[in-house]
Coordinates of C-alpha atoms and ligand atoms in Angstrom, one line a residue:
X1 CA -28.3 9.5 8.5
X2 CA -27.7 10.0 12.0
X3 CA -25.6 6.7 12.6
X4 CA -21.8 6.9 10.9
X5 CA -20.4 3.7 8.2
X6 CA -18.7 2.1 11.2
X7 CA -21.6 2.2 13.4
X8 CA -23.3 0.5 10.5
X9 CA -20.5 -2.3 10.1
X10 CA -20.9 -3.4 13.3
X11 CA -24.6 -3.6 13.1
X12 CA -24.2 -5.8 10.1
X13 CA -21.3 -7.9 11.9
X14 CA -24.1 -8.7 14.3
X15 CA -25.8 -12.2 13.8
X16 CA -28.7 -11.3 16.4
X17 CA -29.7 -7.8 14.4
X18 CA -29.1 -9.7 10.7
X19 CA -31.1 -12.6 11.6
X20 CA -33.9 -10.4 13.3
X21 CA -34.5 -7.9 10.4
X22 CA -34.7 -11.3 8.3
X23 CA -37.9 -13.3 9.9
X24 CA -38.3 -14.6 6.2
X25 CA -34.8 -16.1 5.2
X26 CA -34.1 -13.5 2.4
X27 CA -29.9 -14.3 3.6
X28 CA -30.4 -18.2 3.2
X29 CA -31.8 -17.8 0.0
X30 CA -29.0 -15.5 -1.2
X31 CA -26.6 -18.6 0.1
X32 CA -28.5 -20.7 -2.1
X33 CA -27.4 -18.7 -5.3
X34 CA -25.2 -21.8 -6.1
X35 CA -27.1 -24.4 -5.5
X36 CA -30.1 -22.7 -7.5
X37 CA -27.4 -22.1 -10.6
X38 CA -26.9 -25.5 -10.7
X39 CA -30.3 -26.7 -10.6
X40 CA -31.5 -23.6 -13.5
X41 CA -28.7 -25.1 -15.6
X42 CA -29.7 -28.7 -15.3
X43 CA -33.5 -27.1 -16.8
X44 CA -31.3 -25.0 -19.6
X45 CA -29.6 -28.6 -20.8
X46 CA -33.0 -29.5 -21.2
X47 CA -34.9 -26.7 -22.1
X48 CA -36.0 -27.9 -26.0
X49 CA -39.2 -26.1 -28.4
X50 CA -40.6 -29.5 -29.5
X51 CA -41.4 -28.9 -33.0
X52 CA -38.2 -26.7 -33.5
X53 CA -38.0 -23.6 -35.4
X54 CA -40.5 -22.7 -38.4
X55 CA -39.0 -23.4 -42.3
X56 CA -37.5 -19.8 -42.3
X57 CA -36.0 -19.2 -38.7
X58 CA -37.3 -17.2 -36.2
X59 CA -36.6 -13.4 -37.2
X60 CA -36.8 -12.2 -33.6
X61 CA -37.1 -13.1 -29.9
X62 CA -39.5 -11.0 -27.4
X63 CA -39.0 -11.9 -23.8
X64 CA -42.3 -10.5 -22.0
X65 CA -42.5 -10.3 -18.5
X66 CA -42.6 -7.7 -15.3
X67 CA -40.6 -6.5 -12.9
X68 CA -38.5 -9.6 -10.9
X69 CA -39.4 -12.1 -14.5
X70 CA -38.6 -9.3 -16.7
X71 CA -34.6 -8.7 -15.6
X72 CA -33.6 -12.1 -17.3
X73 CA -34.4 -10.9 -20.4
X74 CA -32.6 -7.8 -20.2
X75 CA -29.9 -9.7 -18.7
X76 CA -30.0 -12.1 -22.3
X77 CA -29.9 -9.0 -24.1
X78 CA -27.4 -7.4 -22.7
X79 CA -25.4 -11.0 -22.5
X80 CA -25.4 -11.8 -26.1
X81 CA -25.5 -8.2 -27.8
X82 CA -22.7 -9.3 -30.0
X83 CA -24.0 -12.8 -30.5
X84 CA -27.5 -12.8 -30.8
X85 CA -28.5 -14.1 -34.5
X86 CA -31.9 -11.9 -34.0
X87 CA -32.7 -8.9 -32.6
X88 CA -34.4 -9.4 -29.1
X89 CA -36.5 -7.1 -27.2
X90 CA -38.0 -7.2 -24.4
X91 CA -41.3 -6.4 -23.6
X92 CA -42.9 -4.8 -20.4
X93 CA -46.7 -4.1 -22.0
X94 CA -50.0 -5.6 -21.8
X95 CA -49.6 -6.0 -25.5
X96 CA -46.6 -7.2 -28.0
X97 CA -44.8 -5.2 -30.3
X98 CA -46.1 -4.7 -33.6
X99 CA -44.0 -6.7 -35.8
X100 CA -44.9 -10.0 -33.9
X101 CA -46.1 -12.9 -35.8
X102 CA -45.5 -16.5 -36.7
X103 CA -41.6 -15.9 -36.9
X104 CA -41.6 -14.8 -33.4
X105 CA -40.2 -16.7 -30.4
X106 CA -42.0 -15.2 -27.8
X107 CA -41.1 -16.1 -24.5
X108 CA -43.7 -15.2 -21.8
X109 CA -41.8 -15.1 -18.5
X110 CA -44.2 -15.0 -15.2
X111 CA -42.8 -16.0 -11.7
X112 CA -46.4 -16.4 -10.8
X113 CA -48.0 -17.5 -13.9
X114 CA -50.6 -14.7 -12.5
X115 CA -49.2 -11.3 -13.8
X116 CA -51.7 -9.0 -15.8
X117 CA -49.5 -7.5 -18.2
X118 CA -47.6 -10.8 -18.9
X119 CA -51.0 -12.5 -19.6
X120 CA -52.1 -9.9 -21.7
X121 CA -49.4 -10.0 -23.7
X122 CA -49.4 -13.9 -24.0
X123 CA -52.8 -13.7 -25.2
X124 CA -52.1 -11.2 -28.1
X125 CA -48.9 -13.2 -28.9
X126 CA -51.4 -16.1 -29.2
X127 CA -53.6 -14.4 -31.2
X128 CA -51.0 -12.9 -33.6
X129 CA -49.9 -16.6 -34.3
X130 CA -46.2 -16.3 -32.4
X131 CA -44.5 -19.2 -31.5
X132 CA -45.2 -19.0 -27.8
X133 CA -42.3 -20.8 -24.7
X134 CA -44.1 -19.8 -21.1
X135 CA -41.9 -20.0 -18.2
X136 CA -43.8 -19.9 -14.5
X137 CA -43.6 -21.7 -11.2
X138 CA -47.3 -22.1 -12.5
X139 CA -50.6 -20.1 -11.9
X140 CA -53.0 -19.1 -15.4
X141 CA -49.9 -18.6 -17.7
X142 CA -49.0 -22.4 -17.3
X143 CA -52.8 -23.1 -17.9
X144 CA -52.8 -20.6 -20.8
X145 CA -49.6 -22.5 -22.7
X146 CA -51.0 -26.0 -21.8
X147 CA -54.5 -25.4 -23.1
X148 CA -53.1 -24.0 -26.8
X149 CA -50.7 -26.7 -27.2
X150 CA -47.4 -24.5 -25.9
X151 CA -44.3 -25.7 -24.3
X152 CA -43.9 -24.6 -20.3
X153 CA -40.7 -24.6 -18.8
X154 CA -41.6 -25.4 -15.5
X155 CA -39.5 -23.5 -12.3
X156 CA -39.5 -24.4 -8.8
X157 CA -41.9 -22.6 -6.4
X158 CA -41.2 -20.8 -3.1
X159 CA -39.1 -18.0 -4.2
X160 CA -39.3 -14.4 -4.0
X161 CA -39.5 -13.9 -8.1
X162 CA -36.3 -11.8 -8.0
X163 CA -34.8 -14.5 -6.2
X164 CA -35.6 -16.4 -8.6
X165 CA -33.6 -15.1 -11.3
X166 CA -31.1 -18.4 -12.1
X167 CA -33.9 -20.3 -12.9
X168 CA -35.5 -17.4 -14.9
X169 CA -32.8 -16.2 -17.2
X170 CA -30.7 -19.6 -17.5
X171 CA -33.5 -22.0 -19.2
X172 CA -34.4 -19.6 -21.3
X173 CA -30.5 -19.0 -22.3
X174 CA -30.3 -23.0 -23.1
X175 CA -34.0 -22.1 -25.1
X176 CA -31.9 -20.0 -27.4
X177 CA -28.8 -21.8 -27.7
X178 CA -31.2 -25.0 -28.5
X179 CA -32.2 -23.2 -31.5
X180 CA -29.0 -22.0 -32.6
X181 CA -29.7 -18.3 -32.1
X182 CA -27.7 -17.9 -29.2
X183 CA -23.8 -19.8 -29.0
X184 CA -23.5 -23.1 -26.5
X185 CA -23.5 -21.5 -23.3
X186 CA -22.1 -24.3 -20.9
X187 CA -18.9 -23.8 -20.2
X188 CA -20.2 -19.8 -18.8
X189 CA -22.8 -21.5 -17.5
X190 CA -19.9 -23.5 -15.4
X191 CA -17.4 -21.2 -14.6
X192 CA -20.3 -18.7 -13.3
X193 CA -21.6 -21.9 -11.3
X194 CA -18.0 -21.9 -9.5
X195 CA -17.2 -18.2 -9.2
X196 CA -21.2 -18.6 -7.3
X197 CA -19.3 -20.2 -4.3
X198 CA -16.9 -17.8 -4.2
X199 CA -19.1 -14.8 -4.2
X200 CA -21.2 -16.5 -1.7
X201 CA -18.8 -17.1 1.1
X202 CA -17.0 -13.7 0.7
X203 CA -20.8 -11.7 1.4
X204 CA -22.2 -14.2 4.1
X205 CA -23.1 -12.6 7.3
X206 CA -20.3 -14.1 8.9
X207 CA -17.6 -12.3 7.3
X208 CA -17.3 -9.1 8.8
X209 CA -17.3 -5.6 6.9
X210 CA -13.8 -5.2 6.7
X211 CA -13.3 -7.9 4.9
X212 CA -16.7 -8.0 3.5
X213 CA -17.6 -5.8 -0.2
X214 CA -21.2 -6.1 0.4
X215 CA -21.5 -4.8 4.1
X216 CA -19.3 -2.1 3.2
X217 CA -21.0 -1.0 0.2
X218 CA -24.8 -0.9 2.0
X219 CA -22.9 0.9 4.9
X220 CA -22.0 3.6 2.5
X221 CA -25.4 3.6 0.9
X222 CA -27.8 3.8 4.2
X223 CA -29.8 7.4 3.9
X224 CA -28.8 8.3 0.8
X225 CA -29.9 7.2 -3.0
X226 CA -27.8 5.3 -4.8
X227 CA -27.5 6.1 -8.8
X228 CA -26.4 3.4 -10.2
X229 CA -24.2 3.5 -13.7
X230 CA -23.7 0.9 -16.4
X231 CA -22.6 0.6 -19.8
X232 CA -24.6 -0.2 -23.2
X233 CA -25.1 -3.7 -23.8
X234 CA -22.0 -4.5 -21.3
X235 CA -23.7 -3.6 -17.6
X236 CA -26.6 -2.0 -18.4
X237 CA -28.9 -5.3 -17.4
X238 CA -27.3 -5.2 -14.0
X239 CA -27.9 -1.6 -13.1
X240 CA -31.3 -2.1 -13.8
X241 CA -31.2 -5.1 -11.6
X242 CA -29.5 -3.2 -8.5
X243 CA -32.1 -0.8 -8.8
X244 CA -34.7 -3.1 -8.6
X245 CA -33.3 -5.0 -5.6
X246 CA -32.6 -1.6 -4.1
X247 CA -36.4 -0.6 -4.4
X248 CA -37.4 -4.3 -3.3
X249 CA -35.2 -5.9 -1.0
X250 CA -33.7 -2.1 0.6
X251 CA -37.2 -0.3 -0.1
X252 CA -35.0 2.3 -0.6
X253 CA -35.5 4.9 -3.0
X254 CA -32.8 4.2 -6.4
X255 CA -32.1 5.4 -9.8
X256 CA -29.9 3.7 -12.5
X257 CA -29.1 4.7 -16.4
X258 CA -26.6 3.8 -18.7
X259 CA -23.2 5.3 -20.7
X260 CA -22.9 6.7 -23.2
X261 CA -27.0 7.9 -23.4
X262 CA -26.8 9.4 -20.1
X263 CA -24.1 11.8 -21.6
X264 CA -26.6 13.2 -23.7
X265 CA -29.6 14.0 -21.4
X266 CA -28.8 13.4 -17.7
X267 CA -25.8 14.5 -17.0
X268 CA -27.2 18.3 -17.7
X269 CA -29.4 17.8 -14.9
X270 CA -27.3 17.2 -12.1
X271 CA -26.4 21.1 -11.1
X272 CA -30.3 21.7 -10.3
X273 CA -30.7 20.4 -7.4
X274 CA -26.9 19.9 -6.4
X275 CA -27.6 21.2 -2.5
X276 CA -29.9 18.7 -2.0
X277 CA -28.2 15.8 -3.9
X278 CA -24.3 16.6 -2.5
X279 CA -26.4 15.3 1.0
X280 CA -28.4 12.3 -0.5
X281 CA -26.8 10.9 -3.8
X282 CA -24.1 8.4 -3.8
X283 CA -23.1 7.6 -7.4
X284 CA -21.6 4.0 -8.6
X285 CA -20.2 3.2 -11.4
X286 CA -20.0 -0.1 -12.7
X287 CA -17.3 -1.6 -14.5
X288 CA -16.4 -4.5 -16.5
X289 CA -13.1 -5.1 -18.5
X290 CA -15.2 -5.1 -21.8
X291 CA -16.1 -1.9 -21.5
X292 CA -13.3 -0.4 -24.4
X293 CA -10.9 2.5 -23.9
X294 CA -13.1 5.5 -25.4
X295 CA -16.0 4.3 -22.5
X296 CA -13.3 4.4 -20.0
X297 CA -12.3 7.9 -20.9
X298 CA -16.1 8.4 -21.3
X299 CA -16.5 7.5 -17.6
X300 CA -13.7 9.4 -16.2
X301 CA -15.0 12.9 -17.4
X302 CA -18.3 12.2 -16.7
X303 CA -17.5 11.3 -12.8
X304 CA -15.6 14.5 -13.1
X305 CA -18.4 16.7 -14.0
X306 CA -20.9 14.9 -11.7
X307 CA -18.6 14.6 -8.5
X308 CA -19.6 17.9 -7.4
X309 CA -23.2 17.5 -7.2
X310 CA -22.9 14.0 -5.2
X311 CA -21.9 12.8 -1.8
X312 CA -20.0 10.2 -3.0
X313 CA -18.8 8.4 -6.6
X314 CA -18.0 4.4 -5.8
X315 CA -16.5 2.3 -8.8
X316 CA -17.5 -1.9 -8.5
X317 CA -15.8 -3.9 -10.9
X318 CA -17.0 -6.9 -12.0
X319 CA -14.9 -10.3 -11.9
X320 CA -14.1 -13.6 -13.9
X321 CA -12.9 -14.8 -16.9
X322 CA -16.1 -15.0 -19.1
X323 CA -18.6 -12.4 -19.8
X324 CA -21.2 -14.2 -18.2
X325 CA -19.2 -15.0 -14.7
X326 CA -18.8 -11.1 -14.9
X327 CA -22.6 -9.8 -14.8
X328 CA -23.6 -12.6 -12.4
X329 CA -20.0 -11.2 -10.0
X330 CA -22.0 -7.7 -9.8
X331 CA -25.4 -9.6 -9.7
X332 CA -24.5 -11.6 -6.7
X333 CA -23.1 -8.5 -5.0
X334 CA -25.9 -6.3 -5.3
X335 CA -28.2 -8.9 -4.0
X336 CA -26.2 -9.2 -0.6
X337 CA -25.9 -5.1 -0.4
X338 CA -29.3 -4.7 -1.4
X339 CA -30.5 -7.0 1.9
X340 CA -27.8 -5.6 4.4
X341 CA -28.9 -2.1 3.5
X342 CA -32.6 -3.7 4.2
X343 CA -31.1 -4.6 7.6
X344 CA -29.8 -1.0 7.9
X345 CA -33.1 0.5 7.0
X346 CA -34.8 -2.0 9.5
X347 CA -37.4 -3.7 6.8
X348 CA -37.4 -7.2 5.8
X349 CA -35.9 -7.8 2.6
X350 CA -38.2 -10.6 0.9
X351 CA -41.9 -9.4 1.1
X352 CA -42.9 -6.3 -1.1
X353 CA -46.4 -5.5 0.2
X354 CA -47.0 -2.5 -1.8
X355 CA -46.2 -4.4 -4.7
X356 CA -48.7 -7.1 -3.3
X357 CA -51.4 -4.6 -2.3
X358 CA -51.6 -3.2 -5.8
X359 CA -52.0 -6.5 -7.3
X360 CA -55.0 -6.9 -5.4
X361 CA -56.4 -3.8 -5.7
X362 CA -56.3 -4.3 -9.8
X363 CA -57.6 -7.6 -9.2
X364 CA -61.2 -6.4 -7.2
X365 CA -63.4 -5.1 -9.3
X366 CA -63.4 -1.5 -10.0
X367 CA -66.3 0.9 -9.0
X368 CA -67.7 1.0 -12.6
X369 CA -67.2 -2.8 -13.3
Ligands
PA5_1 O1 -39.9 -9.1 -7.6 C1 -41.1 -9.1 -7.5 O2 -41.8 -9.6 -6.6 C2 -41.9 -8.4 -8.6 O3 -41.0 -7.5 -9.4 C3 -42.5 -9.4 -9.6 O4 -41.5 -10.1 -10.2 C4 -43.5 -8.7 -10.6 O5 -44.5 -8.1 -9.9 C5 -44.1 -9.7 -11.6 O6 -44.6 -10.8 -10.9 P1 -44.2 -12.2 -11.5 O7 -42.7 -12.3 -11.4 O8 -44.9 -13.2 -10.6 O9 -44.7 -12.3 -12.9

């Protein structure tokens, strides 16, 4: 913590340091956010179940998936809470929720097509006679659907998975809309596509911090932890997602959780340590026009009795007309914070090697195999 915000700026205003803590092009794939909505939506147009629903409906959608592949489906959830026909949950297990069976659209979501848990849980949806949609740039979860007569929805290759996320969360949208569950998404799906330019060219590494929302915010965030607020079915999917890019793309340490619940339980916690967090905790709240008049007077007392304990309490608004050009406003920023806070903490934003080294350490066989 030994550098000061402006210090910071100006190391993100410089092209040389940006480009050299980013040998692998994480910033040029963040530039491609547009380009990447355009092509997920042209898979969502076409993203069909063959043999359509079964005679009843489905009763309930699971989204199954880890980590980078799992975020879409909160991101659904959270997108059409008040339009959903079904309930939808989504599951992070090696296994699928009990009530799974033949009126379930289970969509198995796996960058990789190689994830354990995902696999697992494609197998039991299998097994439980589900009505099974895989989406993968390939590997065993492509192989799996093919070989018991399942649609894929295939993805391009090449990304980071959490880079990834257009093409993760927007065929499955057009899945759902297909069927009827889920309202015809394309005019979102177009304004968010033009707000994407926007967003694109106001966080580039060209435009310098003071005019730049991004810089500024990982400026404010370097040696300290962000905890990240959303609301319930509003912005709850996208503090989850800052989290995750803070932990993958800043391998910094994050928190996030969501209002009201966070009312209930967390906020009681925040005196015990408050020497320690008034140095290290930057709180932000994020807000969206949706978020209703008792959540607004919710928020303000809560940052009132937190503020104490904290280094810092930020607010980020989210912009556009529809819901969905909203989420993907806050997305879109956290990505670019999340990797100028990587250049701030000098590590490269796009490989996760822990995340890697685990995977193969599950993979060898264990001592008692
Ligand atoms: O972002 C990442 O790299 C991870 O969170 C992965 O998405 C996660 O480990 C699951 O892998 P996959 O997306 O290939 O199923």
């Amino acid at each position: 913590m030994a550098e000061k915000p402006h210090q910071d700026a100006d190391t993100l205003d410089d092209p040389g340091e940006v480009a050299r803590r980013d040998p692998n092009g994480m910033f040029t794939l963040l530039r491609r956010w547009p380009e990447q909505w355009k092509e997920a939506a042209a898979l969502a147009r076409e993203a069909r179940l063959p043999g359509g629903a079964p005679p009843g409906g489905f009763r309930h959608v699971v989204i199954s998936g880890m980590g980078g592949s799992a975020i879409g489906g909160d991101l659904l959830r959270s997108h059409l809470a008040d339009s959903l026909a079904v309930p939808l949950v989504v599951n992070r297990s090696y296994a699928c929720p009990g009530f799974v069976g033949p009126d379930t659209l289970f969509v198995a979501v796996s960058y990789s097509g190689n994830t354990e848990e995902t696999l697992a849980s494609l197998a039991d949806a299998l097994h439980r006679g589900a009505e099974v949609v895989g989406v993968t740039s390939g590997g065993a979860l492509g192989e799996e659907c093919r070989r018991a007569g399942k649609t894929v929805l295939i993805i391009p290759r090449g990304l980071p998975p959490r880079q990834a996320l257009g093409h993760l969360f927007l065929p499955a949208l057009g899945l759902l809309a297909g069927l009827g569950l889920a309202p015809d998404p394309s005019a979102a799906i177009e304004e968010t596509g033009k707000r994407m330019r926007e967003w694109v060219r106001a966080y580039g590494p060209e435009v310098p911090a003071r005019e730049n929302e991004a810089k500024r915010l990982a400026a404010s965030l370097r040696g300290r932890v962000p905890v990240v607020y959303g609301v319930q079915d509003r912005t709850d999917a996208v503090a989850l997602r800052w989290r995750g890019q803070f932990h993958e793309n800043s391998k910094n340490w994050a928190s996030s959780n969501v209002l009201p619940e966070l009312d209930h339980n967390e906020i009681n916690a925040w005196a015990s340590l408050s020497e320690l967090t008034r140095r290290c905790v930057t709180l932000i709240f994020l807000e969206d026009e949706e978020d209703g008049g008792r959540m607004v007077r919710r928020r303000e007392i809560t940052r009132e009795l937190i503020a104490p304990h904290v280094s810092a309490c930020l607010s980020v608004r989210s912009s556009g007309r529809c819901r969905l050009a909203r989420l993907f406003s806050l997305i879109v920023l956290g990505d670019f914070a999340s990797c100028y806070l990587a250049v701030l903490n000098r590590v490269d934003p796009l490989p996760v090697p822990v995340i890697e080294d685990l995977k193969k350490a599950l993979a060898a066989p264990s001592p008692t195999e």
